[in-house]
Short mmCIF file of C-alpha atoms in Angstrom, two decimals:
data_model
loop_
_atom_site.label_atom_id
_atom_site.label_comp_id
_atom_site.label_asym_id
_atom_site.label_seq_id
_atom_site.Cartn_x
_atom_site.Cartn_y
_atom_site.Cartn_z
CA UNK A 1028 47.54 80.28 -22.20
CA UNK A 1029 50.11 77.34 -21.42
CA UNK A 1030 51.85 76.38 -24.47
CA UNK A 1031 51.78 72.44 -25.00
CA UNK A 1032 55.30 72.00 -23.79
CA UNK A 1033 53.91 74.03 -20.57
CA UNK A 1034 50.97 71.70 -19.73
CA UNK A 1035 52.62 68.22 -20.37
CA UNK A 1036 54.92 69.75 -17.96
CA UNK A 1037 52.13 70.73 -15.42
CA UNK A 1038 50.78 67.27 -15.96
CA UNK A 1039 53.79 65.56 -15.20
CA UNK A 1040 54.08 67.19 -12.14
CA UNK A 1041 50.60 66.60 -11.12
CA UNK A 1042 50.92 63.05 -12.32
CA UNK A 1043 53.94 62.71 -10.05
CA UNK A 1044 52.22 64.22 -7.12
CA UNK A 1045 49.41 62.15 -6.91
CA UNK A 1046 51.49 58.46 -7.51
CA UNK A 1047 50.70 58.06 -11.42
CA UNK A 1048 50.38 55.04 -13.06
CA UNK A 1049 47.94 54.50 -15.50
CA UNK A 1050 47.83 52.54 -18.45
CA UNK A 1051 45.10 54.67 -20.25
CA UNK A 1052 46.29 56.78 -23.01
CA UNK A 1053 45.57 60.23 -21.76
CA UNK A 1054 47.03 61.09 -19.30
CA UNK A 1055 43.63 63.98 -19.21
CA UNK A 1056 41.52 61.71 -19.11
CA UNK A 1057 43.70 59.31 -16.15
CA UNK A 1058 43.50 63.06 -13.87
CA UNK A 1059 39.57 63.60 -14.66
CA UNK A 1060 38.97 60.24 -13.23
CA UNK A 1061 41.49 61.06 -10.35
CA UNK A 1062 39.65 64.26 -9.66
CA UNK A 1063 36.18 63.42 -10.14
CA UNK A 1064 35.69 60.29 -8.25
CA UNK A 1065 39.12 59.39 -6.37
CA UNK A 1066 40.54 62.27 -4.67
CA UNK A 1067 37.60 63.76 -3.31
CA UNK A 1068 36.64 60.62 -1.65
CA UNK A 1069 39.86 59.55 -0.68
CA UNK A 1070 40.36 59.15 3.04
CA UNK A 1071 42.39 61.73 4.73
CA UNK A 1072 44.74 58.99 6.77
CA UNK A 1073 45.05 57.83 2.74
CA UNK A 1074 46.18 61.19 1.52
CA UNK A 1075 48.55 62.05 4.12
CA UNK A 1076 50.59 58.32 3.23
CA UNK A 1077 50.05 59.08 -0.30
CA UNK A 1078 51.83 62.50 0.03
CA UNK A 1079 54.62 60.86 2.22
CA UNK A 1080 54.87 57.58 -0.40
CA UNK A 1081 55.45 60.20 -2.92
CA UNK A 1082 58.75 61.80 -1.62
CA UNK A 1083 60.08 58.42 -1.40
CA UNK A 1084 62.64 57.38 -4.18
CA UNK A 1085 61.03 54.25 -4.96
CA UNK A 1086 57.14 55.81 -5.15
CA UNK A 1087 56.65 53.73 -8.43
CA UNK A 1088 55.80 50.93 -5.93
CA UNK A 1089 53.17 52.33 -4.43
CA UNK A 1090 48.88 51.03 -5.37
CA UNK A 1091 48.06 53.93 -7.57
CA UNK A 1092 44.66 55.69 -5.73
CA UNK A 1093 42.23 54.96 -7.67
CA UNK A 1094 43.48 51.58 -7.47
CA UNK A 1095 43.30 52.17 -3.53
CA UNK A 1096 39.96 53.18 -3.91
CA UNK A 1097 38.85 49.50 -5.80
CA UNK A 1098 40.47 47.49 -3.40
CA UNK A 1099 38.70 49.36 -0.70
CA UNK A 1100 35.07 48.95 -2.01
CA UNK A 1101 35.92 45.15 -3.34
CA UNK A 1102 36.41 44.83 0.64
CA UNK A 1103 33.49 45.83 1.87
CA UNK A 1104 31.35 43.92 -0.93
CA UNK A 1105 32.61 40.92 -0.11
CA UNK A 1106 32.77 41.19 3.66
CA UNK A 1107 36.34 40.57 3.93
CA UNK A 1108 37.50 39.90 7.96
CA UNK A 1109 40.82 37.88 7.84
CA UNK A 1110 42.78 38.95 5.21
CA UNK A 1111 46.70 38.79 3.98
CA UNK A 1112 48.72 41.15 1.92
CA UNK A 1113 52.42 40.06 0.49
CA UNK A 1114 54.46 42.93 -0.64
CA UNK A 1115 53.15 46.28 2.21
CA UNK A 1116 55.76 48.98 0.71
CA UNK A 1117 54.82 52.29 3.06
CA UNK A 1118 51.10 50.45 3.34
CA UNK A 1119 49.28 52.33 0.96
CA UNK A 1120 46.94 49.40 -0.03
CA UNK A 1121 47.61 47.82 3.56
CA UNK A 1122 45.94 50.98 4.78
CA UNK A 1123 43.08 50.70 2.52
CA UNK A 1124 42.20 47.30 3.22
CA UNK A 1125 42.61 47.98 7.30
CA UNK A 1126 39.84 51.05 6.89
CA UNK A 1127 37.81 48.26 4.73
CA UNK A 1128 37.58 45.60 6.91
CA UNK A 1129 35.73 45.94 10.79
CA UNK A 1130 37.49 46.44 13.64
CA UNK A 1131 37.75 42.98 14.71
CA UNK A 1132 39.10 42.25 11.19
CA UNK A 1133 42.96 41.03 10.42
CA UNK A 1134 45.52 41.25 7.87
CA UNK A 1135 48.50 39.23 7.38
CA UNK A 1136 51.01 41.84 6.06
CA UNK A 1137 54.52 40.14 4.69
CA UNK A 1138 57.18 42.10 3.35
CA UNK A 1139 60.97 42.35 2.89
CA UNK A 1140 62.05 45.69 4.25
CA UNK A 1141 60.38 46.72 7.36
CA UNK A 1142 62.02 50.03 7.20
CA UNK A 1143 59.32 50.99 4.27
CA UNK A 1144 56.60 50.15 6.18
CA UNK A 1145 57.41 51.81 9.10
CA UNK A 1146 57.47 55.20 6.96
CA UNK A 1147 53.64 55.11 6.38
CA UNK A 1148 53.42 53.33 10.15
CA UNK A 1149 52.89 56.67 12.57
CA UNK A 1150 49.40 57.12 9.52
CA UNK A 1151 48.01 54.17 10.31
CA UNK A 1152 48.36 54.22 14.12
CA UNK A 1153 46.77 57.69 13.62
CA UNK A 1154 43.96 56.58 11.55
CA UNK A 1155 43.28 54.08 14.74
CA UNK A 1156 43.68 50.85 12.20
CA UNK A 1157 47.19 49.25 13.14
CA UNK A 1158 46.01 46.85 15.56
CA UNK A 1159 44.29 45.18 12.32
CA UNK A 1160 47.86 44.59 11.27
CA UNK A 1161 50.19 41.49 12.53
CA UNK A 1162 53.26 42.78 9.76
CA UNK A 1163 56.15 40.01 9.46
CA UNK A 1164 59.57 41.17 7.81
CA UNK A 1165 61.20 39.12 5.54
CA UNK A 1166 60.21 36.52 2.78
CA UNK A 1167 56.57 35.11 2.59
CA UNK A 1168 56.98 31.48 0.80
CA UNK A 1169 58.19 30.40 4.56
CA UNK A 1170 55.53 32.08 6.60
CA UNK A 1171 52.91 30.44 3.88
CA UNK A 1172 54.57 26.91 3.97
CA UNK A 1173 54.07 27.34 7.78
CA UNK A 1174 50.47 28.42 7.57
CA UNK A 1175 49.66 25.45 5.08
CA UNK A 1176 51.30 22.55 7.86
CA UNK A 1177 48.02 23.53 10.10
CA UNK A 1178 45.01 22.59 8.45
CA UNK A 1179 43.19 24.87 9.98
CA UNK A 1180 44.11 27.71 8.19
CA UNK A 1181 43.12 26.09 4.81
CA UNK A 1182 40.35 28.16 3.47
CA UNK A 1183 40.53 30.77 6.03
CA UNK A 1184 40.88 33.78 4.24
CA UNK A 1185 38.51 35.87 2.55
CA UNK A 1186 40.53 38.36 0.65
CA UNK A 1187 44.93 38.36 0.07
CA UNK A 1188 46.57 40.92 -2.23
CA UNK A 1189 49.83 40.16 -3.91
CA UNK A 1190 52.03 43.03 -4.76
CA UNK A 1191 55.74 41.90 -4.35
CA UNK A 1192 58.08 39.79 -6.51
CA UNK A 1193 56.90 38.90 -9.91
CA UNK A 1194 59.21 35.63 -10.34
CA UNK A 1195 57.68 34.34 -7.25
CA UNK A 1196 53.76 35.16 -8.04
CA UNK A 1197 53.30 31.64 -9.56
CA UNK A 1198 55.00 29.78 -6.16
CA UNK A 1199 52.71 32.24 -4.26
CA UNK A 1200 49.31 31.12 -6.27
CA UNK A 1201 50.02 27.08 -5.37
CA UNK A 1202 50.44 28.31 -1.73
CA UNK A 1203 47.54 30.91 -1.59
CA UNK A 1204 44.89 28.80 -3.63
CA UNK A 1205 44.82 26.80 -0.25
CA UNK A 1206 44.73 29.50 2.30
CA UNK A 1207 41.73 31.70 0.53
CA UNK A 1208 37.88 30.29 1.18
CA UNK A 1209 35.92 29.05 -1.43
CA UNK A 1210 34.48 32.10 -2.47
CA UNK A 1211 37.27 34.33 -1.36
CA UNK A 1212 39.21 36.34 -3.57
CA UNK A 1213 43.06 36.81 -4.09
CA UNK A 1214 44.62 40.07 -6.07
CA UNK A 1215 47.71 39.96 -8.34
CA UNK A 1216 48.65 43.19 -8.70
CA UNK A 1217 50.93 44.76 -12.17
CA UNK A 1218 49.58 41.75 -13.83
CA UNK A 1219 49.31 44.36 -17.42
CA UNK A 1220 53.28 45.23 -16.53
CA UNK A 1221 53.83 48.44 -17.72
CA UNK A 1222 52.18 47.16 -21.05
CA UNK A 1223 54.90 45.17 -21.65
CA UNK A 1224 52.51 42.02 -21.93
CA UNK A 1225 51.68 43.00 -25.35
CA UNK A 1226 55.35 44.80 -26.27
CA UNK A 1227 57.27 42.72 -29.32
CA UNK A 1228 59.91 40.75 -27.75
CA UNK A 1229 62.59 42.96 -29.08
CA UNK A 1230 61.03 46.04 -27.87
CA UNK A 1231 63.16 48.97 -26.15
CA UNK A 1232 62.43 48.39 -22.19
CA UNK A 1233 63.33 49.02 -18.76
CA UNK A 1234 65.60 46.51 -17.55
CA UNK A 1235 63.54 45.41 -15.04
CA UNK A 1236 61.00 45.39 -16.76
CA UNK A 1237 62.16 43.01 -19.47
CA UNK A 1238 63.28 41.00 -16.92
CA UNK A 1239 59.95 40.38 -14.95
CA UNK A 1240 57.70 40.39 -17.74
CA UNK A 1241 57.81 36.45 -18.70
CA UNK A 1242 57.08 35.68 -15.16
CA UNK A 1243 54.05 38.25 -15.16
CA UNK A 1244 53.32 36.38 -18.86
CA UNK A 1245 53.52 32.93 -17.36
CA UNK A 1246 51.52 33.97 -14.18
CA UNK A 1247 48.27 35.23 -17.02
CA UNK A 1248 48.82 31.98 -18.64
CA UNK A 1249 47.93 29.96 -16.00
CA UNK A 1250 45.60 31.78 -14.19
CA UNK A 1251 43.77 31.58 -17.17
CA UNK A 1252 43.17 27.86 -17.49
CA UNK A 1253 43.14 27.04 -13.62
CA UNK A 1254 39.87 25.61 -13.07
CA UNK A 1255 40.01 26.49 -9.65
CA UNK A 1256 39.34 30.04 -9.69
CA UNK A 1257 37.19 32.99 -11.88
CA UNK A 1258 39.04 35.55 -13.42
CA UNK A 1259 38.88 39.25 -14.23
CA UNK A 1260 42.11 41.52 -15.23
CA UNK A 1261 41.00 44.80 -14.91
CA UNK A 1262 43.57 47.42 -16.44
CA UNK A 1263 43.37 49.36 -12.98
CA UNK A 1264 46.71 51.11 -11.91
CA UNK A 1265 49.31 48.41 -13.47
CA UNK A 1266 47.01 45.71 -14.23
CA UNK A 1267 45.37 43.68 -11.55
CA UNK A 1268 44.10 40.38 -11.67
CA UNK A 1269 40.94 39.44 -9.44
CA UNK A 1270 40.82 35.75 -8.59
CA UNK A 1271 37.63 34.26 -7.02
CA UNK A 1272 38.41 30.36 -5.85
CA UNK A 1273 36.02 28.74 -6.59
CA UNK A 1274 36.58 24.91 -5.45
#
């Protein structure tokens, strides 16, 4: 029998395997819901990127899977065609949202280094989804100040997902609240931030994370009292935010 030493080890690997982050407690109880619900289900274009994501030296980027596995079903409950993402990484969660959405449905997908998602690329032209995808390198706030000159793009989204810089997630929600349809839903992803939100101010952390948790602090603030939009922060991989505009 594995000493205790042993299994946190084992766990730690396994944990690292399968793109951990979790902000339960037990890290048991994290892997039962991994293996009950998430992994068997998981789609097999979804594993492959997942494995790949994981070799990477920045994996603690990636949507965790059973975070993968919400923002697939939220999808397909609310009938999402025309979508966005901003921040694609290898295109873990881009990848779950193309599978979500029909074949006649597009996403948006904005992000800084193209080199990333080109890594999870040769997956999603094998799991037949890429032509979904229209991906533009480089910083969004342009491409969104362009989309918000035509009026007709103003509502025209039924579903965005924000993963990407924290200090810009504010100047992203004044942009966004006029792109997604009443109705429509946008995503702010590691909006719990490594459970720093709730970490005394002179507690020992991460650089970055110390330095992008009063934007993720001032981002919960306001979403909170903006009368334009329902709320629900679920404490799903790093803390995401679910947004439904609602005038």
């Amino acid at each position: 029998m594995a000493n205790n030493g042993e299994q946190n080890q084992t766990e730690a690997g396994r944990h690292q395997e399968v793109g951990h982050k979790s902000l339960l407690q037990s890290d048991a109880l994290y892997q039962y819901i991994l293996e009950t619900s998430v992994l068997p289900r998981e789609h097999e274009a979804m594993k492959e990127l997942r494995e790949i994501t994981a070799k990477h030296p920045w994996n603690i980027m990636t949507t965790s899977a059973d975070e993968g596995q919400f923002l697939n079903m939220l999808l397909k409950l609310i009938n999402a065609k025309n979508t966005m993402e901003i921040g694609v990484y290898t295109g873990y969660s881009l990848l779950a949202t193309a599978l979500a959405i029909p074949q006649d449905g597009k996403i948006l997908a904005m992000d800084v280094n193209k080199e990333n998602y080109e890594l999870g690329l040769p997956v999603i032209k094998k799991a037949g989804v890429d032509h979904k995808i229209d991906f533009r390198e480089g910083p969004a706030l342009p491409v969104l100040d362009e989309l918000i000159k035509d009026e007709k793009n103003h509502g025209s989204y039924d579903f965005i997902f924000v993963d990407a810089d924290k200090d810009n997630y504010l100047n992203y929600h004044k942009r966004l609240i006029e792109l997604v349809k009443v109705g429509g839903v946008i995503g702010y992803d590691n909006t719990l931030w490594n459970g720093s939100v709730v970490a005394p101010h002179d507690a020992p952390l991460r650089k970055y994370v110390r330095y992008y948790r009063d934007f993720v602090l001032e981002l919960n603030k306001a979403l909170a009292v903006d009368p334009r939009i329902e709320i629900t922060m679920l404490p799903v991989g790093d803390g995401i935010t679910i947004c439904r505009r609602i005038k």
